[in-house]
Amino acid sequence: MRLQGKVALVTGSGQGIGRAIAVRLAGEGARVVVEDRSDNTAAEETLARIRQAGSDGCVIGGDIGDARVDARVIAQAVEAMGRLDVLVNNAGIEKRADFLDVTEADFDAVLGVNLRGTFFTTQAFARHVQDRGGGGAVVNISSVHEELPFPHFASYVASKGAMKMLMRNMSIELAPLGIRVNNIAPGAVKTPINAALLSNGKALDALLGNIPLRRLGRPEDVADAALFLASDEAAYVTGTTLFVDGGLLWNYAEQ
Ligand code: BGC
C-alpha cells in the first residue's frame, strides 16, 4: 500500500480523470475527499467506488476558482478527515471558440477553474500543511496544451501554460514546507471533456493518426502517473511535468 495513512483531496472527481485518480489512490490505502461542483450523485458514485476499493472518504461540493470557496473546501476536508497530505488539482473546463469570438465570460470561466482554482486551492492546502508541520504533495492535471497550441481553445491554452509556470514557482516556494508540486500533462483521454470530438468519426481518426501509440489515453493511464507523483516513490521529484500522451506532443513527420 503506497499511500497507507494518507489523506488525498481530488478536485473535480465526480467523473473522468478525477474519478479514476480518486479510486486509484484509494486502492493504495489513501482516504480520499471527492470534490465536485456540488455534492451530486456522480460524486457519491466516486465515493462508492472508493469504498469498493477498500478505503473511505467523503464528498465536498464547491465550485473551484473563487478563493473563498477554495479555502472553504480545504477547511471542510481537514475538518472531516483530520488532515490532508495530497492535493490533486484536477477540476478543469474548456470552451471552444475562435480567438476573435471568445467572450469575457468564457475566458473568466476557463481561467477561473483551471488557473485561479489551482492557485487558491493550493494556497489553502499549503497553509494547512504549514499549520501541521510540513510534508505533502500537489499534483496538477494540466495538459499537453501547457506546451502545444490548440486552435479554437485560446483561453484553455492560456490557463494551461500559466499552470506550468505556477507549478514551477510553487515547487520552489513550497519546498521549505516539504511540499512537492508537479504537473501531469495528459494528451487525448477519453472523458466527458472531449465528448464532442469523440463522437465525430473523422476527427477521431485524424487524432488517432497523430498519436504515435495509436490509441486514446484512458483515465487510468493518468491515475497511475498521479499515484506515482503523490507517493514517496517520487520523493525527489518536484517542479516538473510528466507527459501522459502516447507520444502526441512531439509527434512530427514528413511523409
Ligand atoms: C483537451 C482535449 C483534447 C486533448 C488533446 C486536452 O487537454 O481537454 O479536449 O482532445 O487535450 O488535444
mmCIF file with all atom_site columns, N, CA, C and O in Angstrom, residues 130-163:
data_model
loop_
_atom_site.group_PDB
_atom_site.id
_atom_site.type_symbol
_atom_site.label_atom_id
_atom_site.label_alt_id
_atom_site.label_comp_id
_atom_site.label_asym_id
_atom_site.label_entity_id
_atom_site.label_seq_id
_atom_site.pdbx_PDB_ins_code
_atom_site.Cartn_x
_atom_site.Cartn_y
_atom_site.Cartn_z
_atom_site.occupancy
_atom_site.B_iso_or_equiv
_atom_site.pdbx_formal_charge
_atom_site.auth_seq_id
_atom_site.auth_comp_id
_atom_site.auth_asym_id
_atom_site.auth_atom_id
_atom_site.pdbx_PDB_model_num
ATOM 1   N N  . GLN A 1 130 ? 1.449   23.851 6.460   1.00 0.00 ? 130 GLN A N  1
ATOM 2   C CA . GLN A 1 130 ? 2.322   24.641 7.342   1.00 0.00 ? 130 GLN A CA 1
ATOM 3   C C  . GLN A 1 130 ? 1.851   24.508 8.798   1.00 0.00 ? 130 GLN A C  1
ATOM 4   O O  . GLN A 1 130 ? 2.660   24.280 9.704   1.00 0.00 ? 130 GLN A O  1
ATOM 5   N N  . ASP A 1 131 ? 0.538   24.607 9.004   1.00 0.00 ? 131 ASP A N  1
ATOM 6   C CA . ASP A 1 131 ? -0.019  24.526 10.367  1.00 0.00 ? 131 ASP A CA 1
ATOM 7   C C  . ASP A 1 131 ? 0.279   23.180 11.031  1.00 0.00 ? 131 ASP A C  1
ATOM 8   O O  . ASP A 1 131 ? 0.441   23.107 12.247  1.00 0.00 ? 131 ASP A O  1
ATOM 9   N N  . ARG A 1 132 ? 0.321   22.114 10.238  1.00 0.00 ? 132 ARG A N  1
ATOM 10  C CA . ARG A 1 132 ? 0.537   20.800 10.859  1.00 0.00 ? 132 ARG A CA 1
ATOM 11  C C  . ARG A 1 132 ? 2.003   20.362 10.774  1.00 0.00 ? 132 ARG A C  1
ATOM 12  O O  . ARG A 1 132 ? 2.338   19.211 11.044  1.00 0.00 ? 132 ARG A O  1
ATOM 13  N N  . GLY A 1 133 ? 2.893   21.272 10.367  1.00 0.00 ? 133 GLY A N  1
ATOM 14  C CA . GLY A 1 133 ? 4.323   20.997 10.489  1.00 0.00 ? 133 GLY A CA 1
ATOM 15  C C  . GLY A 1 133 ? 5.040   20.541 9.234   1.00 0.00 ? 133 GLY A C  1
ATOM 16  O O  . GLY A 1 133 ? 6.225   20.206 9.290   1.00 0.00 ? 133 GLY A O  1
ATOM 17  N N  . GLY A 1 134 ? 4.336   20.519 8.099   1.00 0.00 ? 134 GLY A N  1
ATOM 18  C CA . GLY A 1 134 ? 5.017   20.266 6.832   1.00 0.00 ? 134 GLY A CA 1
ATOM 19  C C  . GLY A 1 134 ? 4.811   18.879 6.266   1.00 0.00 ? 134 GLY A C  1
ATOM 20  O O  . GLY A 1 134 ? 4.370   17.959 6.960   1.00 0.00 ? 134 GLY A O  1
ATOM 21  N N  . GLY A 1 135 ? 5.106   18.750 4.955   1.00 0.00 ? 135 GLY A N  1
ATOM 22  C CA . GLY A 1 135 ? 5.041   17.461 4.265   1.00 0.00 ? 135 GLY A CA 1
ATOM 23  C C  . GLY A 1 135 ? 3.776   17.291 3.443   1.00 0.00 ? 135 GLY A C  1
ATOM 24  O O  . GLY A 1 135 ? 2.676   17.335 3.982   1.00 0.00 ? 135 GLY A O  1
ATOM 25  N N  . GLY A 1 136 ? 3.929   17.106 2.135   1.00 0.00 ? 136 GLY A N  1
ATOM 26  C CA . GLY A 1 136 ? 2.755   16.892 1.297   1.00 0.00 ? 136 GLY A CA 1
ATOM 27  C C  . GLY A 1 136 ? 3.127   16.871 -0.175  1.00 0.00 ? 136 GLY A C  1
ATOM 28  O O  . GLY A 1 136 ? 4.280   17.103 -0.546  1.00 0.00 ? 136 GLY A O  1
ATOM 29  N N  . ALA A 1 137 ? 2.134   16.561 -0.990  1.00 0.00 ? 137 ALA A N  1
ATOM 30  C CA . ALA A 1 137 ? 2.353   16.533 -2.441  1.00 0.00 ? 137 ALA A CA 1
ATOM 31  C C  . ALA A 1 137 ? 1.164   17.162 -3.153  1.00 0.00 ? 137 ALA A C  1
ATOM 32  O O  . ALA A 1 137 ? 0.011   16.939 -2.777  1.00 0.00 ? 137 ALA A O  1
ATOM 33  N N  . VAL A 1 138 ? 1.481   17.957 -4.162  1.00 0.00 ? 138 VAL A N  1
ATOM 34  C CA . VAL A 1 138 ? 0.453   18.556 -5.015  1.00 0.00 ? 138 VAL A CA 1
ATOM 35  C C  . VAL A 1 138 ? 0.660   18.045 -6.436  1.00 0.00 ? 138 VAL A C  1
ATOM 36  O O  . VAL A 1 138 ? 1.787   18.076 -6.949  1.00 0.00 ? 138 VAL A O  1
ATOM 37  N N  . VAL A 1 139 ? -0.407  17.552 -7.034  1.00 0.00 ? 139 VAL A N  1
ATOM 38  C CA . VAL A 1 139 ? -0.364  17.105 -8.430  1.00 0.00 ? 139 VAL A CA 1
ATOM 39  C C  . VAL A 1 139 ? -1.422  17.892 -9.191  1.00 0.00 ? 139 VAL A C  1
ATOM 40  O O  . VAL A 1 139 ? -2.611  17.832 -8.849  1.00 0.00 ? 139 VAL A O  1
ATOM 41  N N  . ASN A 1 140 ? -0.983  18.649 -10.194 1.00 0.00 ? 140 ASN A N  1
ATOM 42  C CA . ASN A 1 140 ? -1.925  19.413 -11.010 1.00 0.00 ? 140 ASN A CA 1
ATOM 43  C C  . ASN A 1 140 ? -2.161  18.680 -12.324 1.00 0.00 ? 140 ASN A C  1
ATOM 44  O O  . ASN A 1 140 ? -1.201  18.258 -12.975 1.00 0.00 ? 140 ASN A O  1
ATOM 45  N N  . ILE A 1 141 ? -3.424  18.540 -12.706 1.00 0.00 ? 141 ILE A N  1
ATOM 46  C CA . ILE A 1 141 ? -3.712  17.951 -14.008 1.00 0.00 ? 141 ILE A CA 1
ATOM 47  C C  . ILE A 1 141 ? -3.753  19.097 -15.016 1.00 0.00 ? 141 ILE A C  1
ATOM 48  O O  . ILE A 1 141 ? -4.702  19.878 -15.082 1.00 0.00 ? 141 ILE A O  1
ATOM 49  N N  . SER A 1 142 ? -2.670  19.167 -15.770 1.00 0.00 ? 142 SER A N  1
ATOM 50  C CA . SER A 1 142 ? -2.523  20.210 -16.777 1.00 0.00 ? 142 SER A CA 1
ATOM 51  C C  . SER A 1 142 ? -2.976  19.623 -18.110 1.00 0.00 ? 142 SER A C  1
ATOM 52  O O  . SER A 1 142 ? -4.062  19.061 -18.222 1.00 0.00 ? 142 SER A O  1
ATOM 53  N N  . SER A 1 143 ? -2.134  19.687 -19.128 1.00 0.00 ? 143 SER A N  1
ATOM 54  C CA . SER A 1 143 ? -2.492  19.168 -20.454 1.00 0.00 ? 143 SER A CA 1
ATOM 55  C C  . SER A 1 143 ? -1.256  19.262 -21.341 1.00 0.00 ? 143 SER A C  1
ATOM 56  O O  . SER A 1 143 ? -0.356  20.068 -21.070 1.00 0.00 ? 143 SER A O  1
ATOM 57  N N  . VAL A 1 144 ? -1.239  18.476 -22.421 1.00 0.00 ? 144 VAL A N  1
ATOM 58  C CA . VAL A 1 144 ? -0.199  18.726 -23.437 1.00 0.00 ? 144 VAL A CA 1
ATOM 59  C C  . VAL A 1 144 ? -0.255  20.185 -23.881 1.00 0.00 ? 144 VAL A C  1
ATOM 60  O O  . VAL A 1 144 ? 0.739   20.741 -24.343 1.00 0.00 ? 144 VAL A O  1
ATOM 61  N N  . HIS A 1 145 ? -1.424  20.810 -23.693 1.00 0.00 ? 145 HIS A N  1
ATOM 62  C CA . HIS A 1 145 ? -1.576  22.201 -24.124 1.00 0.00 ? 145 HIS A CA 1
ATOM 63  C C  . HIS A 1 145 ? -0.980  23.190 -23.132 1.00 0.00 ? 145 HIS A C  1
ATOM 64  O O  . HIS A 1 145 ? -1.209  24.394 -23.255 1.00 0.00 ? 145 HIS A O  1
ATOM 65  N N  . GLU A 1 146 ? -0.179  22.710 -22.188 1.00 0.00 ? 146 GLU A N  1
ATOM 66  C CA . GLU A 1 146 ? 0.672   23.655 -21.461 1.00 0.00 ? 146 GLU A CA 1
ATOM 67  C C  . GLU A 1 146 ? 1.887   23.977 -22.330 1.00 0.00 ? 146 GLU A C  1
ATOM 68  O O  . GLU A 1 146 ? 2.618   24.910 -22.061 1.00 0.00 ? 146 GLU A O  1
ATOM 69  N N  . GLU A 1 147 ? 2.102   23.172 -23.395 1.00 0.00 ? 147 GLU A N  1
ATOM 70  C CA . GLU A 1 147 ? 3.184   23.416 -24.356 1.00 0.00 ? 147 GLU A CA 1
ATOM 71  C C  . GLU A 1 147 ? 2.674   23.644 -25.779 1.00 0.00 ? 147 GLU A C  1
ATOM 72  O O  . GLU A 1 147 ? 3.274   24.386 -26.538 1.00 0.00 ? 147 GLU A O  1
ATOM 73  N N  . LEU A 1 148 ? 1.619   22.917 -26.122 1.00 0.00 ? 148 LEU A N  1
ATOM 74  C CA . LEU A 1 148 ? 1.194   22.800 -27.515 1.00 0.00 ? 148 LEU A CA 1
ATOM 75  C C  . LEU A 1 148 ? 0.016   23.727 -27.812 1.00 0.00 ? 148 LEU A C  1
ATOM 76  O O  . LEU A 1 148 ? -0.987  23.694 -27.104 1.00 0.00 ? 148 LEU A O  1
ATOM 77  N N  . PRO A 1 149 ? 0.113   24.544 -28.867 1.00 0.00 ? 149 PRO A N  1
ATOM 78  C CA . PRO A 1 149 ? -1.048  25.364 -29.234 1.00 0.00 ? 149 PRO A CA 1
ATOM 79  C C  . PRO A 1 149 ? -2.262  24.486 -29.532 1.00 0.00 ? 149 PRO A C  1
ATOM 80  O O  . PRO A 1 149 ? -2.127  23.312 -29.897 1.00 0.00 ? 149 PRO A O  1
ATOM 81  N N  . PHE A 1 150 ? -3.446  25.052 -29.367 1.00 0.00 ? 150 PHE A N  1
ATOM 82  C CA . PHE A 1 150 ? -4.706  24.311 -29.555 1.00 0.00 ? 150 PHE A CA 1
ATOM 83  C C  . PHE A 1 150 ? -5.684  25.297 -30.179 1.00 0.00 ? 150 PHE A C  1
ATOM 84  O O  . PHE A 1 150 ? -6.439  25.971 -29.469 1.00 0.00 ? 150 PHE A O  1
ATOM 85  N N  . PRO A 1 151 ? -5.642  25.435 -31.502 1.00 0.00 ? 151 PRO A N  1
ATOM 86  C CA . PRO A 1 151 ? -6.508  26.421 -32.156 1.00 0.00 ? 151 PRO A CA 1
ATOM 87  C C  . PRO A 1 151 ? -7.958  26.246 -31.734 1.00 0.00 ? 151 PRO A C  1
ATOM 88  O O  . PRO A 1 151 ? -8.430  25.112 -31.580 1.00 0.00 ? 151 PRO A O  1
ATOM 89  N N  . HIS A 1 152 ? -8.657  27.348 -31.548 1.00 0.00 ? 152 HIS A N  1
ATOM 90  C CA . HIS A 1 152 ? -10.054 27.423 -31.092 1.00 0.00 ? 152 HIS A CA 1
ATOM 91  C C  . HIS A 1 152 ? -10.199 27.238 -29.585 1.00 0.00 ? 152 HIS A C  1
ATOM 92  O O  . HIS A 1 152 ? -11.324 27.197 -29.082 1.00 0.00 ? 152 HIS A O  1
ATOM 93  N N  . PHE A 1 153 ? -9.087  27.129 -28.874 1.00 0.00 ? 153 PHE A N  1
ATOM 94  C CA . PHE A 1 153 ? -9.152  26.970 -27.415 1.00 0.00 ? 153 PHE A CA 1
ATOM 95  C C  . PHE A 1 153 ? -8.153  27.910 -26.736 1.00 0.00 ? 153 PHE A C  1
ATOM 96  O O  . PHE A 1 153 ? -7.357  27.496 -25.895 1.00 0.00 ? 153 PHE A O  1
ATOM 97  N N  . ALA A 1 154 ? -8.179  29.190 -27.149 1.00 0.00 ? 154 ALA A N  1
ATOM 98  C CA . ALA A 1 154 ? -7.159  30.129 -26.670 1.00 0.00 ? 154 ALA A CA 1
ATOM 99  C C  . ALA A 1 154 ? -7.177  30.298 -25.149 1.00 0.00 ? 154 ALA A C  1
ATOM 100 O O  . ALA A 1 154 ? -6.120  30.349 -24.507 1.00 0.00 ? 154 ALA A O  1
ATOM 101 N N  . SER A 1 155 ? -8.366  30.395 -24.571 1.00 0.00 ? 155 SER A N  1
ATOM 102 C CA . SER A 1 155 ? -8.398  30.591 -23.115 1.00 0.00 ? 155 SER A CA 1
ATOM 103 C C  . SER A 1 155 ? -7.894  29.333 -22.398 1.00 0.00 ? 155 SER A C  1
ATOM 104 O O  . SER A 1 155 ? -7.221  29.432 -21.364 1.00 0.00 ? 155 SER A O  1
ATOM 105 N N  . TYR A 1 156 ? -8.177  28.182 -22.965 1.00 0.00 ? 156 TYR A N  1
ATOM 106 C CA . TYR A 1 156 ? -7.701  26.919 -22.363 1.00 0.00 ? 156 TYR A CA 1
ATOM 107 C C  . TYR A 1 156 ? -6.173  26.855 -22.372 1.00 0.00 ? 156 TYR A C  1
ATOM 108 O O  . TYR A 1 156 ? -5.548  26.557 -21.356 1.00 0.00 ? 156 TYR A O  1
ATOM 109 N N  . VAL A 1 157 ? -5.553  27.150 -23.520 1.00 0.00 ? 157 VAL A N  1
ATOM 110 C CA . VAL A 1 157 ? -4.083  27.091 -23.552 1.00 0.00 ? 157 VAL A CA 1
ATOM 111 C C  . VAL A 1 157 ? -3.469  28.165 -22.653 1.00 0.00 ? 157 VAL A C  1
ATOM 112 O O  . VAL A 1 157 ? -2.419  27.941 -22.045 1.00 0.00 ? 157 VAL A O  1
ATOM 113 N N  . ALA A 1 158 ? -4.140  29.314 -22.557 1.00 0.00 ? 158 ALA A N  1
ATOM 114 C CA . ALA A 1 158 ? -3.630  30.358 -21.652 1.00 0.00 ? 158 ALA A CA 1
ATOM 115 C C  . ALA A 1 158 ? -3.631  29.836 -20.216 1.00 0.00 ? 158 ALA A C  1
ATOM 116 O O  . ALA A 1 158 ? -2.678  30.053 -19.454 1.00 0.00 ? 158 ALA A O  1
ATOM 117 N N  . SER A 1 159 ? -4.694  29.130 -19.849 1.00 0.00 ? 159 SER A N  1
ATOM 118 C CA . SER A 1 159 ? -4.772  28.608 -18.478 1.00 0.00 ? 159 SER A CA 1
ATOM 119 C C  . SER A 1 159 ? -3.732  27.514 -18.244 1.00 0.00 ? 159 SER A C  1
ATOM 120 O O  . SER A 1 159 ? -3.097  27.468 -17.187 1.00 0.00 ? 159 SER A O  1
ATOM 121 N N  . LYS A 1 160 ? -3.533  26.652 -19.223 1.00 0.00 ? 160 LYS A N  1
ATOM 122 C CA . LYS A 1 160 ? -2.621  25.523 -19.022 1.00 0.00 ? 160 LYS A CA 1
ATOM 123 C C  . LYS A 1 160 ? -1.157  25.976 -19.084 1.00 0.00 ? 160 LYS A C  1
ATOM 124 O O  . LYS A 1 160 ? -0.304  25.465 -18.336 1.00 0.00 ? 160 LYS A O  1
ATOM 125 N N  . GLY A 1 161 ? -0.857  26.919 -19.973 1.00 0.00 ? 161 GLY A N  1
ATOM 126 C CA . GLY A 1 161 ? 0.508   27.476 -19.995 1.00 0.00 ? 161 GLY A CA 1
ATOM 127 C C  . GLY A 1 161 ? 0.836   28.146 -18.672 1.00 0.00 ? 161 GLY A C  1
ATOM 128 O O  . GLY A 1 161 ? 1.944   28.018 -18.137 1.00 0.00 ? 161 GLY A O  1
ATOM 129 N N  . ALA A 1 162 ? -0.151  28.852 -18.118 1.00 0.00 ? 162 ALA A N  1
ATOM 130 C CA . ALA A 1 162 ? 0.068   29.511 -16.825 1.00 0.00 ? 162 ALA A CA 1
ATOM 131 C C  . ALA A 1 162 ? 0.210   28.475 -15.710 1.00 0.00 ? 162 ALA A C  1
ATOM 132 O O  . ALA A 1 162 ? 0.993   28.671 -14.770 1.00 0.00 ? 162 ALA A O  1
ATOM 133 N N  . MET A 1 163 ? -0.512  27.373 -15.812 1.00 0.00 ? 163 MET A N  1
ATOM 134 C CA . MET A 1 163 ? -0.380  26.322 -14.793 1.00 0.00 ? 163 MET A CA 1
ATOM 135 C C  . MET A 1 163 ? 1.031   25.749 -14.784 1.00 0.00 ? 163 MET A C  1
ATOM 136 O O  . MET A 1 163 ? 1.531   25.320 -13.742 1.00 0.00 ? 163 MET A O  1
#
